[in-house]
Amino acid sequence: MTPEELASLIRDALAAASADDRLTLAPEDLPQAVKVERPRNRDNGDWATNIAMQLAKKASMAPRDVARVLADALAAHEGIDSVEVAGPGFINIRLAAASAGELARTIVEAGDAYGTNPQLAGSHINLEYVSANPTGPVHLGGARWAAVGDSLARLMVASGATVTREYYFNDHGSQIDRFASSLYARAMGREAPEDGYGGQYIADIADQVRRDAVAAGEPDPVDLDEAAAVEAFRARGVELMFAEIKARLRDFRSEFDVFFHEDSLHSSGAVDAAIARLRERGEVFDSGGAVWLRTTAYGDDKDRVLIKSDGQAAYFAGDVAYYLDKRTRGADTAIYLLGADHHGYIGRMMAMCEAFGDTPGENMQILIGQMVNLVKNGQPVRMSKRAGTIVTLDDLVEAVGVDAARYALVRVSMDSTLDIDLDLLTRHTNENPVYYVQYAHARTRNVARNAAEHGVSREAGFDPGALDAPADADLLGVLAQFPAQIAQAADLREPHRVARYLESLAAAYHAWYGQCRVTPRGDDPVDAGHVARLWLNDAVTQVLRTGLGLLGVSAPERM
C-alpha cells in the first residue's frame, strides 16, 4: 500500500463516517487530499496523519474522538495491522507486512512511471534558464542554472506539465559591440578595449573567424577597414560563440527546445506591438519625450522607461515584449531562473506582468539563485585557464565530470551560495554524495546479477508477506515517499529535494544490504524471502535510476 493509497482509504473512511452520521461533516468539509507522513519514531508505526485535528472543529467533536472514529474504520481494513490514537489526536497506522510489501511489486511493474503524477497536467510552462550573454563561455552561475533548470524541467514533465525549455540570447546591445571590438583588437595584436573581453577564448574565436573567411574565399578581416572588420568579427564571432555555448550545454545534458534571440524582438516589431498592447490597456504614458510603463500602479518603486527620449528602446522594453511573446506562444506560466544580481528586477517584472492583466506568482514566476564557488586544496579557484577572469562550466566538468558536476550543482537549494569542493567530488568514498548514490545503484545491479547466478528469479512469484524484517519495512517506507518527493520538488521548484531523497534511499538500502539476504547461504534452498527481497532490491534499482535521471545523472551498472 502506497501513501497515496492510504490517504485515499482515509478519505473514503471519512466519507463513510459522515454518511452514516458517525461524523457530522458536510460534503464540502471533506478534504480533497489527506496528508500522511512517515513518523520520526518508527515505534509509532509506519504512517501517521493529523487529519482528525484538522476536522475536529467542523465536526463539532474533540480531535481524539474524531480520531477514534477513523481508527476503528481503518483497523477493519485487511491491509492494516493496527491503528492507534496518540497525543491530541494523531492517528498512527501500522501496515500488514503483505500490504507494505506490495509496494515492491508496484514499483517494479510500473517501471519508469513510478513516481510520476498528474498535478501539473494541462499546464504549459515556459522555463527560461542560463540565458548568458553570448560574449564568453558559460560561467559557473550559468552552469548552476543549466543543472537546476534542466532538472526542474524534468520534474515538471514528470508531474504532467508541458514544458518549453528556453534560452534567451542577449544579442542586442552594447555587450555585442564590445565583444566584436575585442575580437578585432586581439586579431590586430592590440589590448582589448576598455570594458572589453579577454581570455584565450577571444584569441581562439578571432583566429577562427579569420580562417573561416579565407576558407570561404573572402578577405581576411584584418585587411579590411576597421568598421568593416569589426562587423565581420561581430557576425561570425557571435555565431561561433553561440555554437560553442550550445555544444557545451548539450554535452552537459542540458537540452533546449527554443533558443530565442533578443534581437528578433526589435527587428520583428514585437517591442512596438507589446507597447501598443499596454497603451491600449491604459498602462503607458508619455513624458519628457519618452514612453513610460506605469509600474508604480503595481507596487514598483518607480515607473519604467520603455522608449528613451532619443527614440531608442530601453532594455526593459525587450523584457516586456519577450514576456508577451511567451504568453502568445501558449505558456500559462513563464518561469525565469535568474542570478542574484537580478534581484532588483523582480518588482518591475511583476508589475509588468500585472499591467498585461496577468497574475504575478502564477503567470510569471522568478527564481533567484546565488553564486557558486570552487574550492580545491582548501583554497578558492578563481581563474579559468581559458576564460582568464572567470571559472567556467568547462573547468568544472574537466575537474570532476558531468555526473558529479550536475549532482553537486543541483544538490543545494539554489537560494543558497554553493561551495563545491573539487577534492571531495573526485573521491570514490561515501563522503562524496554522488558516488554514494551511484554506488547504491551499482550495488543493486550486482545483487541482481548474483541472484541470477544462485537461481533466484522474480519469475518464481512474489510473496509480499515475506518482507517481514524491520529493515524491509524501513526500506519500503523510504521507497513509498518517492512520488510525494517528485510532486513536492516540482510544485516548490526545488529539485534539490530529489537529491537529498536519493541520499536517504541510498542510506536505507546500504543498511538493508547489511541485514537482509537476496541469495541463500551455502547449500540452503531458495525460499520466498529471497525472491521477495530480489523484488525489493529491483524496486530500489528502479527508483534510484529514475531519481538520478531526473537530475540528469547517470545510473552506472558497475563501479
XYZ file of C-alpha atoms in Angstrom:
559
model
C 0.000 0.000 0.000
C 1.425 3.364 -1.043
C 0.956 6.580 0.978
C -1.359 7.791 -1.766
C -3.499 4.662 -1.459
C -3.570 5.028 2.332
C -4.577 8.686 2.008
C -7.408 7.664 -0.331
C -8.501 4.996 2.156
C -8.631 7.585 4.955
C -10.694 9.927 2.828
C -13.119 7.105 1.969
C -13.408 6.323 5.689
C -14.218 9.970 6.386
C -16.888 9.995 3.686
C -18.449 6.772 5.024
C -18.425 8.031 8.619
C -20.043 11.273 7.506
C -22.707 9.433 5.509
C -23.836 7.308 8.469
C -23.597 10.178 10.994
C -20.622 8.865 12.968
C -19.091 12.210 11.981
C -21.073 15.360 11.321
C -19.374 16.695 8.244
C -20.917 18.404 5.239
C -19.744 17.163 1.814
C -17.779 20.376 1.313
C -15.975 19.775 4.619
C -14.408 16.552 3.376
C -10.779 17.153 2.409
C -9.751 16.811 -1.216
C -6.452 15.324 -0.067
C -5.229 13.751 3.160
C -1.596 14.083 4.174
C 0.121 11.025 5.615
C 3.692 11.154 6.834
C 6.399 8.812 7.994
C 6.698 9.120 11.827
C 10.122 10.197 13.048
C 9.928 7.483 15.694
C 9.244 4.192 13.911
C 7.868 2.736 17.167
C 4.803 4.849 16.375
C 4.031 2.858 13.244
C 4.555 3.089 9.504
C 2.459 6.178 8.758
C 0.690 8.950 10.667
C -1.885 11.634 9.929
C -3.245 14.636 11.816
C -6.454 14.856 9.785
C -8.598 14.371 12.894
C -7.234 17.592 14.409
C -7.886 19.448 11.162
C -11.551 18.352 11.037
C -12.458 18.430 14.733
C -13.932 21.952 14.722
C -16.022 21.292 11.603
C -17.274 18.027 13.104
C -18.008 19.717 16.474
C -16.086 16.942 18.228
C -12.878 16.624 20.200
C -9.912 15.720 17.941
C -9.338 12.409 19.758
C -12.999 11.451 19.269
C -12.728 12.095 15.534
C -9.513 10.096 15.529
C -11.156 7.130 17.269
C -13.932 7.010 14.659
C -11.333 6.909 11.900
C -9.110 4.449 13.759
C -11.984 1.962 14.141
C -12.810 2.213 10.437
C -9.205 1.847 9.294
C -8.427 -1.072 11.603
C -11.063 -3.145 9.799
C -9.116 -2.947 6.519
C -7.220 -6.126 5.693
C -4.087 -4.240 4.683
C -3.744 -2.521 8.043
C -2.258 -4.339 11.017
C -3.057 -1.813 13.750
C -4.187 1.779 14.321
C -3.542 3.870 17.417
C -4.758 7.288 18.543
C -1.945 9.266 20.129
C -1.494 12.651 21.778
C -4.085 15.294 20.972
C -5.449 13.353 18.004
C -2.705 11.865 15.857
C -3.547 8.606 14.115
C -0.622 6.165 13.903
C -1.012 3.365 11.376
C 0.953 0.159 11.036
C 0.539 -1.736 7.760
C 0.364 -5.500 7.489
C 3.640 -6.886 6.094
C 1.929 -8.128 2.930
C 0.275 -4.757 2.351
C 3.526 -2.864 2.840
C 5.473 -5.341 0.726
C 3.142 -4.964 -2.250
C 4.896 -1.675 -2.930
C 7.914 -3.574 -4.289
C 5.765 -5.185 -6.976
C 4.041 -1.873 -7.694
C 7.368 -0.152 -8.355
C 8.908 -2.901 -10.464
C 5.804 -3.300 -12.614
C 5.317 0.459 -13.014
C 8.929 0.916 -14.124
C 9.747 4.471 -15.155
C 6.153 5.539 -14.478
C 6.547 5.058 -10.719
C 6.712 8.477 -9.130
C 5.019 10.363 -11.954
C 1.892 12.307 -11.080
C -0.729 14.471 -12.815
C -0.638 17.537 -10.558
C 0.572 19.837 -13.373
C -1.390 18.152 -16.153
C -2.853 20.621 -18.632
C -0.371 23.375 -17.809
C 2.116 24.779 -20.327
C 5.215 26.154 -18.651
C 7.906 28.197 -20.352
C 11.098 27.684 -18.351
C 13.927 30.057 -19.190
C 17.362 29.434 -17.717
C 21.081 30.048 -18.269
C 20.488 32.855 -20.847
C 24.070 34.128 -20.542
C 25.324 36.859 -22.816
C 26.858 35.350 -25.971
C 30.177 37.028 -25.272
C 32.030 34.233 -23.497
C 31.895 30.664 -22.186
C 29.189 29.582 -19.728
C 30.395 30.562 -16.254
C 29.710 28.700 -13.002
C 26.496 30.606 -12.334
C 25.232 29.603 -15.771
C 26.334 26.033 -15.090
C 24.216 26.007 -11.945
C 21.172 27.211 -13.877
C 21.808 24.608 -16.556
C 21.732 21.814 -13.967
C 18.882 23.240 -11.885
C 16.773 24.367 -14.837
C 17.079 21.119 -16.734
C 16.303 19.084 -13.595
C 13.313 21.274 -12.812
C 12.013 20.808 -16.356
C 12.296 17.028 -15.987
C 10.445 17.158 -12.672
C 7.618 19.253 -14.080
C 7.254 16.906 -17.055
C 7.100 14.005 -14.581
C 4.272 15.911 -12.887
C 2.282 16.169 -16.120
C 3.238 19.605 -17.441
C 4.122 20.553 -20.983
C 7.443 22.362 -20.632
C 9.283 24.553 -23.132
C 12.958 24.794 -22.192
C 14.191 28.157 -23.417
C 17.494 30.013 -23.685
C 17.411 33.781 -24.256
C 20.379 35.075 -26.219
C 21.142 38.689 -25.335
C 22.353 39.553 -28.813
C 21.052 43.127 -28.941
C 23.009 45.919 -27.329
C 26.374 47.236 -26.297
C 27.809 43.946 -24.985
C 27.878 42.595 -28.547
C 29.641 45.753 -29.710
C 32.299 45.263 -27.031
C 32.655 41.589 -27.969
C 33.224 42.382 -31.656
C 35.713 45.138 -30.817
C 37.579 42.761 -28.511
C 37.894 40.170 -31.292
C 39.169 42.812 -33.693
C 41.677 44.180 -31.180
C 43.031 40.703 -30.467
C 43.385 39.944 -34.177
C 45.321 43.183 -34.619
C 47.589 42.408 -31.663
C 46.180 45.240 -29.571
C 44.945 45.385 -25.992
C 41.254 44.767 -25.520
C 39.224 47.997 -25.385
C 38.017 49.318 -22.051
C 35.109 47.177 -20.814
C 36.080 44.632 -23.477
C 36.617 40.897 -23.125
C 39.847 38.984 -22.598
C 40.965 35.422 -22.165
C 42.259 32.778 -24.534
C 38.785 32.148 -25.954
C 38.811 35.612 -27.559
C 42.039 34.766 -29.384
C 40.649 31.368 -30.416
C 37.487 32.875 -31.875
C 39.334 35.719 -33.605
C 41.669 33.213 -35.248
C 38.740 31.035 -36.316
C 36.914 33.996 -37.865
C 39.985 34.746 -39.949
C 40.441 31.111 -41.029
C 36.777 30.799 -41.997
C 36.908 33.944 -44.088
C 39.965 32.786 -46.007
C 38.492 29.290 -46.491
C 35.363 30.880 -47.962
C 37.404 32.914 -50.422
C 36.697 36.159 -48.578
C 39.234 38.794 -47.452
C 40.953 38.307 -44.132
C 39.025 40.715 -41.832
C 42.264 42.343 -40.655
C 42.806 43.590 -44.221
C 39.502 45.486 -44.205
C 38.902 48.967 -42.882
C 38.139 48.983 -39.167
C 34.355 49.367 -39.407
C 34.040 46.515 -41.916
C 36.470 44.356 -39.928
C 34.574 44.840 -36.664
C 31.341 43.943 -38.424
C 32.927 40.781 -39.862
C 34.134 39.760 -36.419
C 30.711 40.529 -34.991
C 28.760 38.428 -37.487
C 30.955 35.331 -37.462
C 32.259 35.705 -33.905
C 28.814 35.780 -32.316
C 27.816 32.783 -34.433
C 30.850 30.815 -33.234
C 30.227 31.783 -29.599
C 26.573 30.701 -29.932
C 27.648 27.370 -31.357
C 30.131 26.768 -28.556
C 27.639 27.640 -25.816
C 25.067 25.296 -27.344
C 27.593 22.485 -27.675
C 28.799 22.839 -24.073
C 25.260 22.823 -22.728
C 24.332 19.822 -24.861
C 27.379 17.940 -23.571
C 26.212 18.869 -20.058
C 22.901 17.103 -20.861
C 21.010 20.378 -20.773
C 18.906 20.458 -23.934
C 16.749 23.379 -25.007
C 13.618 23.485 -27.135
C 13.988 27.151 -28.079
C 16.991 29.433 -28.483
C 15.364 32.854 -28.545
C 17.270 35.852 -29.903
C 16.694 39.182 -28.198
C 17.469 40.990 -31.436
C 14.414 39.393 -33.070
C 12.122 41.303 -30.703
C 13.346 44.569 -32.171
C 13.696 43.525 -35.801
C 10.259 41.880 -35.906
C 8.351 44.786 -34.388
C 7.461 42.779 -31.268
C 8.615 45.603 -28.999
C 6.348 48.115 -30.715
C 3.440 45.656 -30.625
C 3.862 44.994 -26.906
C 3.953 48.695 -26.116
C 0.847 49.216 -28.235
C -0.925 46.468 -26.276
C -0.043 48.134 -22.977
C -1.094 51.540 -24.323
C -4.491 50.106 -25.232
C -4.801 48.911 -21.642
C -4.036 52.427 -20.365
C -0.755 51.405 -18.761
C 1.591 53.523 -20.910
C 2.109 57.278 -20.775
C 4.409 59.820 -22.480
C 6.589 62.235 -20.556
C 9.720 64.223 -21.379
C 9.815 62.841 -24.889
C 9.997 59.256 -23.572
C 7.460 56.429 -23.349
C 6.857 55.009 -19.852
C 5.152 51.999 -18.284
C 3.201 52.925 -15.160
C 4.706 50.163 -12.973
C 4.170 52.144 -9.739
C 0.486 51.277 -10.081
C 1.511 47.687 -9.328
C 3.967 48.128 -6.494
C 7.191 49.073 -8.287
C 9.291 51.814 -6.678
C 9.259 53.943 -9.828
C 7.801 53.970 -13.333
C 9.968 52.435 -16.058
C 11.105 53.836 -19.401
C 10.228 51.777 -22.461
C 11.368 54.136 -25.231
C 14.005 56.713 -24.327
C 13.794 60.337 -25.399
C 16.302 59.638 -28.181
C 13.884 57.106 -29.681
C 15.925 54.060 -28.664
C 14.242 51.174 -26.886
C 15.245 50.710 -23.248
C 16.418 47.278 -22.160
C 13.164 46.809 -20.235
C 11.213 47.146 -23.486
C 12.744 43.871 -24.615
C 11.673 42.210 -21.363
C 8.116 43.432 -21.927
C 7.978 42.144 -25.488
C 9.592 38.850 -24.546
C 7.079 38.096 -21.795
C 4.167 38.836 -24.123
C 5.769 36.608 -26.763
C 5.954 33.714 -24.289
C 2.313 34.108 -23.362
C 1.313 34.409 -27.013
C 3.118 31.140 -27.743
C 0.821 29.414 -25.258
C 2.665 29.492 -21.943
C 0.348 29.590 -18.936
C 3.329 30.257 -16.705
C 6.649 31.881 -17.577
C 9.376 30.883 -15.118
C 12.654 32.794 -15.094
C 15.786 31.454 -13.361
C 17.967 34.477 -12.639
C 21.169 35.192 -10.753
C 21.380 37.158 -7.522
C 22.397 40.296 -9.435
C 18.885 40.385 -10.914
C 17.096 40.636 -7.573
C 16.276 44.272 -8.219
C 14.420 43.325 -11.405
C 11.671 41.394 -9.637
C 9.491 44.403 -8.784
C 9.388 45.834 -12.300
C 8.920 42.394 -13.895
C 5.974 41.502 -11.673
C 4.464 44.946 -12.237
C 4.771 44.449 -15.991
C 3.065 41.050 -15.659
C 0.154 42.646 -13.834
C -0.014 45.509 -16.347
C -0.775 42.896 -19.008
C -3.694 41.694 -16.865
C -1.860 38.584 -15.635
C -1.266 37.340 -12.098
C 2.225 37.623 -10.618
C 3.317 34.398 -8.985
C 1.075 32.410 -11.309
C 1.610 33.595 -14.882
C 5.094 34.859 -14.026
C 7.460 33.292 -11.521
C 11.028 34.415 -10.875
C 13.531 32.188 -9.096
C 16.673 33.892 -7.827
C 19.812 31.866 -7.276
C 23.086 32.533 -5.549
C 26.695 32.263 -6.651
C 28.886 29.172 -6.970
C 32.452 28.971 -5.676
C 35.008 26.286 -6.475
C 37.413 25.123 -3.788
C 40.498 22.944 -4.259
C 43.009 22.025 -1.558
C 41.042 24.259 0.765
C 41.593 27.321 -1.435
C 39.180 29.054 -3.823
C 39.679 28.503 -7.548
C 39.396 31.971 -9.055
C 40.529 31.886 -12.656
C 39.889 29.788 -15.729
C 42.735 28.628 -17.936
C 40.728 29.639 -20.986
C 38.400 32.450 -19.949
C 41.031 34.219 -17.875
C 38.791 36.074 -15.432
C 36.050 33.592 -14.538
C 35.670 29.888 -13.810
C 33.560 28.166 -16.458
C 31.339 25.153 -16.929
C 34.174 23.511 -18.865
C 36.554 23.970 -15.935
C 34.146 22.221 -13.577
C 33.395 19.341 -15.953
C 37.078 18.860 -16.713
C 37.788 18.600 -12.981
C 35.008 16.238 -11.848
C 32.962 15.033 -14.860
C 29.379 15.723 -15.898
C 27.701 13.457 -13.317
C 29.455 14.895 -10.285
C 29.131 18.443 -11.621
C 25.396 18.213 -12.235
C 24.705 16.485 -8.939
C 26.765 18.985 -6.933
C 25.099 21.968 -8.623
C 21.554 20.750 -8.009
C 22.038 19.227 -4.541
C 21.833 22.526 -2.640
C 18.862 24.893 -2.656
C 19.522 27.491 -5.340
C 18.830 30.376 -2.969
C 21.968 29.407 -1.016
C 25.538 30.193 -2.014
C 27.205 26.964 -3.118
C 30.815 25.975 -2.404
C 31.938 22.999 -4.495
C 34.876 21.044 -3.100
C 36.685 19.570 -6.087
C 38.722 17.233 -3.881
C 35.550 15.771 -2.358
C 33.829 15.243 -5.709
C 36.720 13.222 -7.108
C 36.845 10.795 -4.181
C 35.414 7.296 -4.549
C 34.169 7.255 -0.967
C 30.847 7.608 0.812
C 31.768 11.194 1.690
C 31.140 12.058 -1.958
C 27.334 12.295 -2.247
C 27.085 11.491 -5.965
C 29.376 8.481 -5.563
C 27.308 7.343 -2.557
C 24.077 7.351 -4.561
C 25.556 5.932 -7.769
C 27.297 3.190 -5.792
C 23.952 2.205 -4.255
C 22.540 1.750 -7.752
C 25.566 -0.244 -8.904
C 25.239 -2.414 -5.789
C 21.595 -3.200 -6.592
C 22.662 -4.356 -10.042
C 25.416 -6.519 -8.588
C 22.919 -8.092 -6.186
C 20.609 -8.855 -9.130
C 23.463 -10.485 -11.049
C 24.431 -12.594 -8.027
C 20.805 -13.591 -7.548
C 20.616 -14.865 -11.124
C 23.771 -16.915 -10.586
C 22.191 -18.514 -7.489
C 18.880 -19.281 -9.180
C 16.869 -16.517 -7.505
C 14.380 -15.112 -10.002
C 11.379 -12.805 -9.803
C 9.572 -15.269 -12.061
C 9.307 -17.619 -9.058
C 6.444 -15.434 -7.836
C 6.150 -12.807 -5.158
C 5.033 -13.192 -1.546
C 4.903 -9.650 -0.145
C 4.352 -11.025 3.347
C 7.882 -12.445 3.240
C 9.220 -8.876 3.530
C 8.797 -9.077 7.292
C 12.151 -7.868 8.628
C 12.426 -4.386 10.211
C 14.974 -3.428 7.546
C 12.461 -4.416 4.844
C 9.871 -2.115 6.390
C 12.354 0.735 6.690
C 13.395 0.460 3.050
C 9.808 0.161 1.833
C 8.908 3.249 3.803
C 11.579 5.297 2.050
C 10.582 3.949 -1.371
C 6.970 4.885 -0.683
C 7.907 8.545 -0.299
C 9.336 8.927 -3.817
C 6.136 10.063 -5.618
C 5.472 12.714 -2.976
C 9.056 13.944 -3.245
C 8.743 14.392 -7.015
C 5.426 16.201 -6.679
C 6.736 18.480 -3.937
C 10.002 19.230 -5.732
C 8.079 20.194 -8.890
C 5.484 22.237 -7.005
C 8.021 24.154 -4.912
C 10.525 24.430 -7.803
C 13.171 22.763 -5.615
C 14.960 19.923 -7.427
C 17.498 19.657 -4.601
C 14.818 17.730 -2.682
C 15.251 14.822 -5.091
C 18.999 14.657 -4.479
C 18.528 14.633 -0.721
C 15.843 11.963 -1.053
C 18.164 9.766 -3.129
C 20.808 10.025 -0.433
C 18.309 8.875 2.191
C 17.264 5.990 -0.054
C 20.900 5.018 -0.620
C 21.462 5.047 3.149
C 18.395 2.863 3.743
C 19.491 0.456 1.009
C 23.051 0.132 2.293
C 21.648 -0.601 5.789
C 19.210 -3.161 4.346
C 22.007 -4.786 2.354
C 23.896 -5.419 5.572
C 20.908 -7.070 7.279
C 18.924 -8.967 4.631
C 19.894 -11.536 2.015
C 18.707 -11.991 -1.531
C 20.759 -15.141 -2.118
C 20.778 -18.257 0.119
C 23.760 -19.210 2.233
C 25.768 -22.220 1.149
C 23.545 -25.081 0.045
C 20.381 -23.617 1.563
C 17.416 -23.661 -0.814
C 15.912 -20.564 -2.351
C 12.832 -19.535 -0.376
C 10.073 -16.947 -0.663
C 12.093 -14.437 1.343
C 14.959 -14.498 -1.141
C 12.625 -13.951 -4.063
C 10.660 -11.199 -2.327
C 13.874 -9.384 -1.452
C 15.003 -9.579 -5.067
C 11.796 -7.745 -5.949
C 12.605 -5.180 -3.258
C 16.191 -4.862 -4.480
C 14.974 -4.268 -8.029
C 12.454 -1.701 -6.808
C 15.361 0.257 -5.330
C 17.164 -0.051 -8.672
C 14.180 1.494 -10.406
C 13.753 4.413 -8.027
C 17.455 5.250 -7.921
C 17.652 5.146 -11.724
C 14.553 7.300 -12.114
C 15.674 9.777 -9.484
C 19.156 10.151 -10.923
C 17.615 10.542 -14.374
C 15.503 13.436 -13.105
C 18.759 15.148 -12.140
C 20.428 14.331 -15.461
C 22.893 11.998 -13.739
C 23.746 8.506 -14.985
C 22.982 5.318 -13.050
C 26.010 3.043 -13.564
C 25.689 -0.733 -13.715
C 29.091 -1.247 -12.150
C 31.526 0.872 -10.142
